[in-house]
Amino acid sequence: RLMVQEQLSAIPDGSVVVIDGLALGVLDRETTEVRHRLRLIALCHHPLALESGLNPSQQSWLFESERRALTNVYATLVTSDNTRRILTRDFTVSEDTITVAVPGTDRRGFAECKGRPTCLLTVASLTQRKAHDILISALADLAGLDWQARFVGGDHFDKDWAQILRKQVAKEKLESRIHFAGLVPDVDIEYQQADVFVLPSRFEGYGMVFAEALSAGLPIIATRAGAVPDLVPDTAGLLVAPDNPGALAEAIHSVLTADGLRQQLQTGARACAEKLPTWRESAEKVFNLLREVSQNDRL
């Protein structure tokens, strides 16, 4: 905190300062001290209290801290309409101070389904919010089908949880079916070599990987959690309730076995990909917000 205070105090009066929500949520006191001197903008992906694995006391503390911090900013930049709705409903943030800038998506070539075994791709850090444990349970019920799964993503955020996941895979005797790929140098290759994208997140503020999967034309199996339903239409994916391995297994089973369903969802994903915003479009929204705040004489 002392380092943050020193850095903020060194910034000239009237400057526009963007603070990522990963930091802002716990900087309620620090932002209060400079709110009348700096033009603060919050970049909120999703509220910190919605992270999985928190106990009620931690959730309550983070909620109140972030709520207070958000009262200290000029404007709030969010990455989805879902986060906008949460902030206006639960954090009493005025809607006219919120700008939605959906992240851009690089255009990539469409993947081609390669037949058997079906490659199920998951791209996510090994954290509780991403719910790999639910996916492993679902896949254990589908051991009789012909599939291979790749979990792409680092374990550096929560090594204890990553170890729990590896033990779960071993317990289910799926070591030869589920591969922990870790961080990879080129994730585009992973999308190109996959047949289906699966990620049963417990919450998503936006879900960049879903946009990336759509841009590769991959059928998606996910959850109705956070912003996912806003991003993944029924024509491109099957969405189930979070924390429901049975429903997830049923959805995966359908995509693996139902005649024509995978091709139908693939077609839907390709159509959806054409409508995703580009990085230029997203950057223009951010630039316009920065310009507006810099020219505002409210300070």
Short mmCIF file of C-alpha atoms in Angstrom, two decimals:
data_model
loop_
_atom_site.label_atom_id
_atom_site.label_comp_id
_atom_site.label_asym_id
_atom_site.label_seq_id
_atom_site.Cartn_x
_atom_site.Cartn_y
_atom_site.Cartn_z
CA ARG A 1 0.00 0.00 0.00
CA LEU A 2 2.85 2.36 0.77
CA MET A 3 4.25 1.83 -2.72
CA VAL A 4 0.86 2.62 -4.27
CA GLN A 5 0.55 5.77 -2.18
CA GLU A 6 4.01 6.90 -3.27
CA GLN A 7 3.25 6.23 -6.93
CA LEU A 8 -0.08 8.05 -6.83
CA SER A 9 1.42 11.02 -4.97
CA ALA A 10 4.06 11.38 -7.70
CA ILE A 11 1.45 11.79 -10.45
CA PRO A 12 0.79 15.45 -11.42
CA ASP A 13 -2.52 17.01 -10.46
CA GLY A 14 -5.26 16.64 -13.05
CA SER A 15 -3.76 13.56 -14.68
CA VAL A 16 -5.98 10.79 -16.01
CA VAL A 17 -5.14 7.54 -14.24
CA VAL A 18 -6.60 4.14 -15.18
CA ILE A 19 -6.52 1.58 -12.37
CA ASP A 20 -7.24 -2.06 -13.13
CA GLY A 21 -9.98 -3.59 -11.02
CA LEU A 22 -7.63 -6.27 -9.75
CA ALA A 23 -5.92 -3.47 -7.80
CA LEU A 24 -8.66 -0.86 -7.44
CA GLY A 25 -10.92 -3.14 -5.43
CA VAL A 26 -8.57 -3.07 -2.44
CA LEU A 27 -7.46 0.56 -2.79
CA ASP A 28 -10.45 2.30 -1.25
CA ARG A 29 -8.35 4.39 1.16
CA GLU A 30 -5.68 5.23 -1.39
CA THR A 31 -8.18 6.38 -4.02
CA THR A 32 -10.07 8.44 -1.44
CA GLU A 33 -6.88 10.39 -0.76
CA VAL A 34 -6.42 11.40 -4.41
CA ARG A 35 -9.98 11.52 -5.76
CA HIS A 36 -10.06 15.34 -5.78
CA ARG A 37 -6.62 15.62 -7.37
CA LEU A 38 -6.53 12.92 -10.06
CA ARG A 39 -9.02 11.89 -12.72
CA LEU A 40 -9.38 8.22 -11.84
CA ILE A 41 -10.88 5.64 -14.19
CA ALA A 42 -11.69 2.13 -13.00
CA LEU A 43 -11.16 -0.77 -15.39
CA CYS A 44 -13.46 -3.44 -14.02
CA HIS A 45 -13.47 -6.92 -15.56
CA HIS A 46 -15.73 -8.26 -12.81
CA PRO A 47 -16.08 -7.54 -9.08
CA LEU A 48 -13.40 -9.21 -6.97
CA ALA A 49 -16.00 -10.57 -4.55
CA LEU A 50 -17.28 -12.85 -7.33
CA GLU A 51 -14.05 -14.86 -7.45
CA SER A 52 -14.50 -18.51 -6.51
CA GLY A 53 -12.89 -19.98 -3.41
CA LEU A 54 -13.52 -17.00 -1.11
CA ASN A 55 -15.13 -17.45 2.29
CA PRO A 56 -18.09 -15.20 3.27
CA SER A 57 -15.87 -12.87 5.30
CA GLN A 58 -13.49 -12.36 2.38
CA GLN A 59 -16.38 -11.80 -0.02
CA SER A 60 -17.94 -9.20 2.26
CA TRP A 61 -14.67 -7.35 2.76
CA LEU A 62 -13.87 -7.26 -0.95
CA PHE A 63 -17.40 -6.15 -1.82
CA GLU A 64 -17.35 -3.22 0.59
CA SER A 65 -13.81 -2.21 -0.32
CA GLU A 66 -14.56 -2.21 -4.05
CA ARG A 67 -17.87 -0.43 -3.54
CA ARG A 68 -16.09 2.40 -1.69
CA ALA A 69 -13.28 2.56 -4.24
CA LEU A 70 -15.74 2.88 -7.11
CA THR A 71 -17.21 6.01 -5.51
CA ASN A 72 -13.81 7.68 -5.94
CA VAL A 73 -13.54 7.42 -9.72
CA TYR A 74 -14.54 9.75 -12.54
CA ALA A 75 -15.66 6.92 -14.77
CA THR A 76 -15.74 3.15 -14.96
CA LEU A 77 -14.68 1.10 -17.97
CA VAL A 78 -16.12 -2.42 -18.14
CA THR A 79 -15.64 -5.29 -20.57
CA SER A 80 -19.24 -6.51 -20.81
CA ASP A 81 -22.85 -5.50 -20.39
CA ASN A 82 -23.08 -8.12 -17.66
CA THR A 83 -20.48 -6.33 -15.53
CA ARG A 84 -22.27 -3.04 -16.21
CA ARG A 85 -25.51 -4.54 -14.90
CA ILE A 86 -23.79 -5.87 -11.78
CA LEU A 87 -22.15 -2.53 -10.97
CA THR A 88 -25.35 -0.54 -11.38
CA ARG A 89 -27.46 -3.06 -9.46
CA ASP A 90 -25.16 -4.10 -6.62
CA PHE A 91 -22.52 -1.37 -6.35
CA THR A 92 -24.77 1.66 -6.99
CA VAL A 93 -22.54 2.90 -9.80
CA SER A 94 -24.38 5.41 -11.96
CA GLU A 95 -25.01 3.96 -15.40
CA ASP A 96 -24.11 7.20 -17.15
CA THR A 97 -20.56 6.95 -15.77
CA ILE A 98 -19.98 3.47 -17.22
CA THR A 99 -18.47 2.77 -20.63
CA VAL A 100 -18.67 -0.74 -22.07
CA ALA A 101 -15.70 -1.64 -24.25
CA VAL A 102 -15.93 -5.28 -25.24
CA PRO A 103 -12.42 -6.66 -25.85
CA GLY A 104 -11.47 -7.09 -29.47
CA THR A 105 -10.83 -10.43 -31.10
CA ASP A 106 -8.15 -11.16 -33.65
CA ARG A 107 -9.49 -12.78 -36.77
CA ARG A 108 -8.11 -16.30 -37.21
CA GLY A 109 -8.70 -19.10 -39.65
CA PHE A 110 -11.48 -21.52 -38.87
CA ALA A 111 -10.53 -24.88 -37.38
CA GLU A 112 -11.58 -28.00 -39.22
CA CYS A 113 -13.02 -30.95 -37.29
CA LYS A 114 -10.54 -33.77 -37.71
CA GLY A 115 -12.59 -36.78 -36.72
CA ARG A 116 -11.54 -39.17 -33.97
CA PRO A 117 -10.57 -38.98 -31.25
CA THR A 118 -12.44 -35.73 -30.71
CA CYS A 119 -10.15 -33.07 -29.23
CA LEU A 120 -11.82 -31.16 -26.40
CA LEU A 121 -9.96 -27.91 -25.70
CA THR A 122 -10.04 -25.87 -22.50
CA VAL A 123 -8.07 -22.62 -22.27
CA ALA A 124 -8.02 -21.21 -18.75
CA SER A 125 -5.74 -20.76 -15.78
CA LEU A 126 -6.05 -23.56 -13.23
CA THR A 127 -8.18 -21.67 -10.71
CA GLN A 128 -11.39 -22.54 -8.91
CA ARG A 129 -13.46 -20.05 -10.91
CA LYS A 130 -12.72 -21.91 -14.14
CA ALA A 131 -14.22 -25.14 -12.72
CA HIS A 132 -11.88 -27.71 -14.23
CA ASP A 133 -13.01 -29.98 -11.38
CA ILE A 134 -16.53 -30.02 -12.78
CA LEU A 135 -15.22 -30.79 -16.25
CA ILE A 136 -13.08 -33.67 -14.97
CA SER A 137 -16.10 -35.15 -13.19
CA ALA A 138 -18.16 -34.85 -16.36
CA LEU A 139 -15.47 -36.46 -18.50
CA ALA A 140 -15.15 -39.33 -16.03
CA ASP A 141 -18.77 -40.20 -16.85
CA LEU A 142 -17.91 -40.23 -20.57
CA ALA A 143 -14.85 -42.47 -20.43
CA GLY A 144 -16.49 -44.89 -22.85
CA LEU A 145 -16.54 -42.33 -25.66
CA ASP A 146 -13.67 -41.47 -27.99
CA TRP A 147 -12.18 -38.16 -26.88
CA GLN A 148 -8.98 -36.50 -25.75
CA ALA A 149 -8.89 -33.32 -23.64
CA ARG A 150 -6.26 -30.59 -23.48
CA PHE A 151 -6.17 -28.18 -20.54
CA VAL A 152 -4.17 -25.17 -21.72
CA GLY A 153 -3.32 -22.65 -19.01
CA GLY A 154 -0.89 -21.96 -16.21
CA ASP A 155 -1.02 -23.13 -12.61
CA HIS A 156 0.85 -20.15 -11.13
CA PHE A 157 -2.23 -18.45 -9.64
CA ASP A 158 -3.13 -21.36 -7.36
CA LYS A 159 -0.67 -24.24 -7.32
CA ASP A 160 -2.55 -26.02 -4.52
CA TRP A 161 -5.72 -26.08 -6.60
CA ALA A 162 -3.79 -27.26 -9.64
CA GLN A 163 -2.45 -30.16 -7.61
CA ILE A 164 -5.98 -31.05 -6.51
CA LEU A 165 -7.02 -31.18 -10.16
CA ARG A 166 -4.12 -33.45 -11.10
CA LYS A 167 -5.00 -35.79 -8.25
CA GLN A 168 -8.62 -35.81 -9.40
CA VAL A 169 -7.54 -36.84 -12.91
CA ALA A 170 -5.40 -39.63 -11.45
CA LYS A 171 -8.23 -40.81 -9.21
CA GLU A 172 -10.54 -41.06 -12.22
CA LYS A 173 -7.79 -42.89 -14.16
CA LEU A 174 -7.89 -40.30 -16.93
CA GLU A 175 -4.16 -39.53 -17.15
CA SER A 176 -4.03 -40.85 -20.71
CA ARG A 177 -7.10 -38.85 -21.75
CA ILE A 178 -6.62 -35.43 -20.10
CA HIS A 179 -3.38 -33.57 -20.81
CA PHE A 180 -2.29 -30.55 -18.74
CA ALA A 181 -0.51 -28.54 -21.43
CA GLY A 182 0.37 -25.57 -19.21
CA LEU A 183 1.25 -22.26 -20.82
CA VAL A 184 1.86 -22.59 -24.55
CA PRO A 185 3.84 -20.30 -26.91
CA ASP A 186 1.08 -20.10 -29.52
CA VAL A 187 -2.49 -20.63 -28.37
CA ASP A 188 -3.76 -20.17 -31.94
CA ILE A 189 -2.35 -23.58 -32.78
CA GLU A 190 -4.42 -25.08 -29.96
CA TYR A 191 -7.62 -23.63 -31.38
CA GLN A 192 -6.76 -24.80 -34.88
CA GLN A 193 -6.14 -28.36 -33.71
CA ALA A 194 -9.26 -28.62 -31.54
CA ASP A 195 -12.71 -29.94 -32.39
CA VAL A 196 -14.78 -28.57 -29.49
CA PHE A 197 -14.15 -25.87 -26.87
CA VAL A 198 -15.29 -26.69 -23.32
CA LEU A 199 -15.08 -24.44 -20.25
CA PRO A 200 -17.63 -24.69 -17.39
CA SER A 201 -16.68 -21.45 -15.60
CA ARG A 202 -18.37 -20.52 -12.37
CA PHE A 203 -18.29 -16.88 -13.46
CA GLU A 204 -16.95 -14.78 -16.34
CA GLY A 205 -16.77 -11.01 -16.53
CA TYR A 206 -16.46 -11.34 -20.30
CA GLY A 207 -14.66 -14.50 -21.37
CA MET A 208 -11.96 -13.73 -23.93
CA VAL A 209 -11.35 -17.40 -24.62
CA PHE A 210 -14.94 -17.89 -25.72
CA ALA A 211 -14.54 -15.10 -28.27
CA GLU A 212 -11.29 -16.71 -29.42
CA ALA A 213 -13.02 -20.08 -29.76
CA LEU A 214 -15.84 -18.50 -31.76
CA SER A 215 -13.32 -16.80 -34.03
CA ALA A 216 -11.85 -20.25 -34.72
CA GLY A 217 -15.32 -21.56 -35.54
CA LEU A 218 -15.35 -24.05 -32.67
CA PRO A 219 -18.55 -25.42 -31.16
CA ILE A 220 -18.70 -24.36 -27.50
CA ILE A 221 -19.88 -26.12 -24.36
CA ALA A 222 -20.04 -23.78 -21.37
CA THR A 223 -22.19 -22.52 -18.52
CA ARG A 224 -24.81 -19.83 -18.11
CA ALA A 225 -22.45 -17.91 -15.84
CA GLY A 226 -21.81 -14.19 -15.85
CA ALA A 227 -21.31 -12.78 -19.34
CA VAL A 228 -21.12 -16.12 -21.14
CA PRO A 229 -24.77 -16.16 -22.35
CA ASP A 230 -24.29 -12.67 -23.80
CA LEU A 231 -21.28 -13.83 -25.79
CA VAL A 232 -22.14 -17.40 -26.82
CA PRO A 233 -25.50 -17.70 -28.62
CA ASP A 234 -27.56 -20.89 -28.68
CA THR A 235 -26.64 -21.30 -32.33
CA ALA A 236 -22.95 -21.68 -31.45
CA GLY A 237 -22.92 -23.53 -28.16
CA LEU A 238 -24.64 -25.55 -25.47
CA LEU A 239 -24.87 -23.79 -22.11
CA VAL A 240 -25.68 -25.53 -18.83
CA ALA A 241 -25.98 -24.47 -15.21
CA PRO A 242 -22.69 -23.93 -13.33
CA ASP A 243 -21.45 -26.60 -10.92
CA ASN A 244 -23.53 -29.32 -12.56
CA PRO A 245 -21.26 -32.11 -13.83
CA GLY A 246 -24.23 -34.23 -14.89
CA ALA A 247 -25.65 -31.54 -17.15
CA LEU A 248 -22.19 -30.81 -18.50
CA ALA A 249 -21.60 -34.49 -19.28
CA GLU A 250 -24.94 -34.63 -21.08
CA ALA A 251 -24.02 -31.62 -23.23
CA ILE A 252 -20.61 -33.07 -24.11
CA HIS A 253 -22.23 -36.42 -24.89
CA SER A 254 -24.67 -34.71 -27.26
CA VAL A 255 -21.91 -32.93 -29.16
CA LEU A 256 -19.86 -36.11 -29.39
CA THR A 257 -22.68 -38.37 -30.54
CA ALA A 258 -25.66 -36.48 -31.99
CA ASP A 259 -25.69 -36.56 -35.78
CA GLY A 260 -25.09 -33.12 -37.24
CA LEU A 261 -25.07 -31.21 -33.95
CA ARG A 262 -21.36 -30.45 -33.97
CA GLN A 263 -21.51 -29.22 -37.56
CA GLN A 264 -24.57 -27.12 -36.74
CA LEU A 265 -22.82 -25.44 -33.81
CA GLN A 266 -19.68 -24.98 -35.87
CA THR A 267 -21.68 -23.13 -38.51
CA GLY A 268 -23.23 -20.97 -35.79
CA ALA A 269 -19.83 -20.18 -34.30
CA ARG A 270 -18.49 -19.09 -37.67
CA ALA A 271 -21.45 -16.78 -38.19
CA CYS A 272 -21.01 -15.32 -34.71
CA ALA A 273 -17.29 -14.77 -35.29
CA GLU A 274 -18.02 -12.32 -38.08
CA LYS A 275 -19.87 -10.05 -35.62
CA LEU A 276 -17.22 -9.90 -32.90
CA PRO A 277 -15.66 -6.45 -32.39
CA THR A 278 -12.13 -5.81 -33.57
CA TRP A 279 -9.38 -4.45 -31.34
CA ARG A 280 -9.55 -1.18 -33.27
CA GLU A 281 -13.23 -0.79 -32.43
CA SER A 282 -12.56 -1.55 -28.78
CA ALA A 283 -9.60 0.82 -28.65
CA GLU A 284 -11.68 3.65 -30.12
CA LYS A 285 -14.16 3.37 -27.24
CA VAL A 286 -11.36 3.48 -24.69
CA PHE A 287 -9.69 6.42 -26.45
CA ASN A 288 -12.95 8.37 -26.54
CA LEU A 289 -13.44 7.82 -22.81
CA LEU A 290 -9.89 8.94 -22.01
CA ARG A 291 -10.35 12.07 -24.12
CA GLU A 292 -13.69 12.87 -22.49
CA VAL A 293 -12.31 12.52 -18.97
CA SER A 294 -9.18 14.54 -19.77
CA GLN A 295 -11.31 17.41 -21.07
CA ASN A 296 -13.79 17.34 -18.19
CA ASP A 297 -13.48 20.35 -15.89
CA ARG A 298 -15.19 18.69 -12.93
CA LEU A 299 -11.91 18.27 -11.01
#
